[in-house]
């Protein structure tokens, strides 16, 4: 249960950062690279939350 809550919090923060970066006036090629990097990071967050990708450690948020 705690793992699911941590994943939700990480995804909300990730979405807010993605939304804020979307406001930056980036040239088209740079924006495409940033978009690809964000998608790779999103996949890494989800895979590491379920222990499939052990190389990326997500710190657990303590209440």
Tab-separated table of N, CA and C in Angstrom:
chain	number	residue	atom	x	y	z
A	1	UNK	N	0.822	-1.192	0.000
A	1	UNK	CA	0.000	0.000	0.000
A	1	UNK	C	0.864	1.252	0.000
A	2	UNK	N	1.921	1.215	0.814
A	2	UNK	CA	2.814	2.370	0.875
A	2	UNK	C	3.505	2.570	-0.468
A	3	UNK	N	3.821	1.464	-1.133
A	3	UNK	CA	4.472	1.545	-2.435
A	3	UNK	C	3.554	2.212	-3.458
A	4	UNK	N	2.285	1.929	-3.401
A	4	UNK	CA	1.329	2.535	-4.318
A	4	UNK	C	1.181	4.028	-4.040
A	5	UNK	N	1.152	4.413	-2.779
A	5	UNK	CA	1.048	5.830	-2.425
A	5	UNK	C	2.297	6.571	-2.883
A	6	UNK	N	3.481	5.963	-2.682
A	6	UNK	CA	4.720	6.582	-3.151
A	6	UNK	C	4.700	6.766	-4.665
A	7	UNK	N	4.216	5.756	-5.393
A	7	UNK	CA	4.144	5.853	-6.838
A	7	UNK	C	3.212	6.986	-7.260
A	8	UNK	N	2.078	7.113	-6.616
A	8	UNK	CA	1.138	8.182	-6.950
A	8	UNK	C	1.758	9.548	-6.694
A	9	UNK	N	2.451	9.698	-5.570
A	9	UNK	CA	3.087	10.984	-5.257
A	9	UNK	C	4.167	11.302	-6.280
A	10	UNK	N	4.994	10.309	-6.621
A	10	UNK	CA	6.038	10.538	-7.622
A	10	UNK	C	5.435	10.915	-8.972
A	11	UNK	N	4.356	10.264	-9.366
A	11	UNK	CA	3.744	10.573	-10.656
A	11	UNK	C	3.104	11.952	-10.670
A	12	UNK	N	2.542	12.381	-9.549
A	12	UNK	CA	1.971	13.730	-9.477
A	12	UNK	C	3.076	14.780	-9.595
A	13	UNK	N	4.160	14.582	-8.868
A	13	UNK	CA	5.284	15.529	-8.955
A	13	UNK	C	5.876	15.513	-10.360
A	14	UNK	N	6.019	14.328	-10.941
A	14	UNK	CA	6.529	14.208	-12.302
A	14	UNK	C	5.623	14.952	-13.283
A	15	UNK	N	4.319	14.815	-13.136
A	15	UNK	CA	3.376	15.505	-14.011
A	15	UNK	C	3.458	17.014	-13.863
A	16	UNK	N	3.630	17.492	-12.639
A	16	UNK	CA	3.767	18.943	-12.438
A	16	UNK	C	5.037	19.485	-13.078
A	17	UNK	N	6.135	18.746	-12.945
A	17	UNK	CA	7.386	19.182	-13.578
A	17	UNK	C	7.242	19.166	-15.094
A	18	UNK	N	6.617	18.121	-15.637
A	18	UNK	CA	6.396	18.032	-17.082
A	18	UNK	C	5.539	19.202	-17.560
A	19	UNK	N	4.515	19.530	-16.805
A	19	UNK	CA	3.627	20.639	-17.153
A	19	UNK	C	4.381	21.968	-17.141
A	20	UNK	N	5.224	22.183	-16.134
A	20	UNK	CA	5.990	23.420	-16.055
A	20	UNK	C	7.036	23.511	-17.159
A	21	UNK	N	7.684	22.415	-17.491
A	21	UNK	CA	8.672	22.423	-18.580
A	21	UNK	C	7.985	22.701	-19.912
A	22	UNK	N	6.733	22.310	-20.028
A	22	UNK	CA	5.980	22.583	-21.254
A	22	UNK	C	5.794	24.063	-21.529
A	23	UNK	N	5.926	24.894	-20.507
A	23	UNK	CA	5.802	26.335	-20.690
A	23	UNK	C	7.081	26.995	-21.195
A	24	UNK	N	8.200	26.272	-21.144
A	24	UNK	CA	9.462	26.850	-21.588
A	24	UNK	C	9.460	27.022	-23.109
A	25	UNK	N	9.954	28.152	-23.574
A	25	UNK	CA	10.007	28.365	-25.037
A	25	UNK	C	11.221	27.662	-25.647
A	26	UNK	N	11.103	26.361	-25.838
A	26	UNK	CA	12.212	25.577	-26.380
A	26	UNK	C	12.068	25.424	-27.891
A	27	UNK	N	13.208	25.428	-28.599
A	27	UNK	CA	13.139	25.135	-30.044
A	27	UNK	C	12.616	23.712	-30.267
A	28	UNK	N	12.080	23.457	-31.426
A	28	UNK	CA	11.439	22.169	-31.714
A	28	UNK	C	12.346	20.960	-31.490
A	29	UNK	N	13.598	20.959	-31.970
A	29	UNK	CA	14.430	19.763	-31.736
A	29	UNK	C	14.714	19.531	-30.251
A	30	UNK	N	14.940	20.593	-29.507
A	30	UNK	CA	15.211	20.466	-28.072
A	30	UNK	C	13.968	19.977	-27.350
A	31	UNK	N	12.821	20.483	-27.731
A	31	UNK	CA	11.569	20.062	-27.105
A	31	UNK	C	11.310	18.579	-27.350
A	32	UNK	N	11.659	18.095	-28.544
A	32	UNK	CA	11.471	16.670	-28.847
A	32	UNK	C	12.380	15.809	-27.972
A	33	UNK	N	13.626	16.227	-27.782
A	33	UNK	CA	14.554	15.481	-26.934
A	33	UNK	C	14.064	15.478	-25.494
A	34	UNK	N	13.606	16.622	-25.011
A	34	UNK	CA	13.100	16.723	-23.640
A	34	UNK	C	11.887	15.818	-23.461
A	35	UNK	N	11.010	15.779	-24.440
A	35	UNK	CA	9.823	14.925	-24.370
A	35	UNK	C	10.216	13.455	-24.290
A	36	UNK	N	11.190	13.045	-25.091
A	36	UNK	CA	11.649	11.651	-25.067
A	36	UNK	C	12.286	11.325	-23.714
A	37	UNK	N	13.080	12.241	-23.176
A	37	UNK	CA	13.699	12.014	-21.869
A	37	UNK	C	12.658	11.898	-20.767
A	38	UNK	N	11.627	12.715	-20.816
A	38	UNK	CA	10.557	12.626	-19.828
A	38	UNK	C	9.825	11.292	-19.923
A	39	UNK	N	9.594	10.803	-21.124
A	39	UNK	CA	8.917	9.522	-21.288
A	39	UNK	C	9.782	8.381	-20.760
A	40	UNK	N	11.094	8.430	-21.026
A	40	UNK	CA	12.005	7.415	-20.498
A	40	UNK	C	12.009	7.464	-18.976
A	41	UNK	N	12.044	8.668	-18.403
A	41	UNK	CA	12.022	8.807	-16.947
A	41	UNK	C	10.713	8.285	-16.362
A	42	UNK	N	9.607	8.542	-17.026
A	42	UNK	CA	8.312	8.033	-16.562
A	42	UNK	C	8.302	6.504	-16.546
A	43	UNK	N	8.815	5.893	-17.595
A	43	UNK	CA	8.871	4.430	-17.646
A	43	UNK	C	9.784	3.896	-16.547
A	44	UNK	N	10.910	4.572	-16.307
A	44	UNK	CA	11.834	4.138	-15.262
A	44	UNK	C	11.204	4.256	-13.875
A	45	UNK	N	10.430	5.308	-13.635
A	45	UNK	CA	9.762	5.481	-12.343
A	45	UNK	C	8.773	4.349	-12.098
A	46	UNK	N	7.971	4.037	-13.099
A	46	UNK	CA	6.963	2.984	-12.938
A	46	UNK	C	7.627	1.615	-12.757
A	47	UNK	N	8.644	1.325	-13.546
A	47	UNK	CA	9.306	0.026	-13.433
A	47	UNK	C	10.052	-0.123	-12.110
A	48	UNK	N	10.671	0.939	-11.640
A	48	UNK	CA	11.397	0.837	-10.376
A	48	UNK	C	10.447	0.794	-9.186
A	49	UNK	N	9.260	1.353	-9.328
A	49	UNK	CA	8.290	1.304	-8.228
A	49	UNK	C	7.845	-0.126	-7.959
A	50	UNK	N	7.806	-0.953	-9.000
A	50	UNK	CA	7.385	-2.338	-8.832
A	50	UNK	C	8.555	-3.307	-8.753
A	51	UNK	N	9.786	-2.777	-8.688
A	51	UNK	CA	10.959	-3.618	-8.514
A	51	UNK	C	11.435	-4.321	-9.765
A	52	UNK	N	10.918	-3.963	-10.915
A	52	UNK	CA	11.335	-4.593	-12.163
A	52	UNK	C	12.689	-4.046	-12.604
A	53	UNK	N	12.927	-2.780	-12.333
A	53	UNK	CA	14.175	-2.117	-12.700
A	53	UNK	C	14.909	-1.753	-11.417
A	54	UNK	N	15.758	-2.639	-10.918
A	54	UNK	CA	16.365	-2.400	-9.606
A	54	UNK	C	17.475	-1.362	-9.599
A	55	UNK	N	17.958	-0.924	-10.763
A	55	UNK	CA	19.071	0.012	-10.802
A	55	UNK	C	18.700	1.416	-10.357
A	56	UNK	N	17.436	1.771	-10.443
A	56	UNK	CA	16.988	3.111	-10.060
A	56	UNK	C	16.280	3.005	-8.721
A	57	UNK	N	16.810	3.691	-7.741
A	57	UNK	CA	16.230	3.620	-6.402
A	57	UNK	C	15.329	4.821	-6.165
A	58	UNK	N	14.087	4.556	-5.834
A	58	UNK	CA	13.163	5.625	-5.472
A	58	UNK	C	13.093	5.689	-3.949
A	59	UNK	N	13.527	6.790	-3.358
A	59	UNK	CA	13.444	6.861	-1.890
A	59	UNK	C	11.996	6.820	-1.427
A	60	UNK	N	11.760	6.098	-0.350
A	60	UNK	CA	10.403	6.010	0.176
A	60	UNK	C	10.096	7.253	1.000
A	61	UNK	N	8.928	7.765	0.802
A	61	UNK	CA	8.496	8.940	1.551
A	61	UNK	C	7.952	8.473	2.913
A	62	UNK	N	8.470	9.037	3.943
A	62	UNK	CA	8.042	8.653	5.308
A	62	UNK	C	6.991	9.627	5.794
A	63	UNK	N	6.007	9.126	6.487
A	63	UNK	CA	4.932	9.968	6.996
A	63	UNK	C	5.243	10.418	8.396
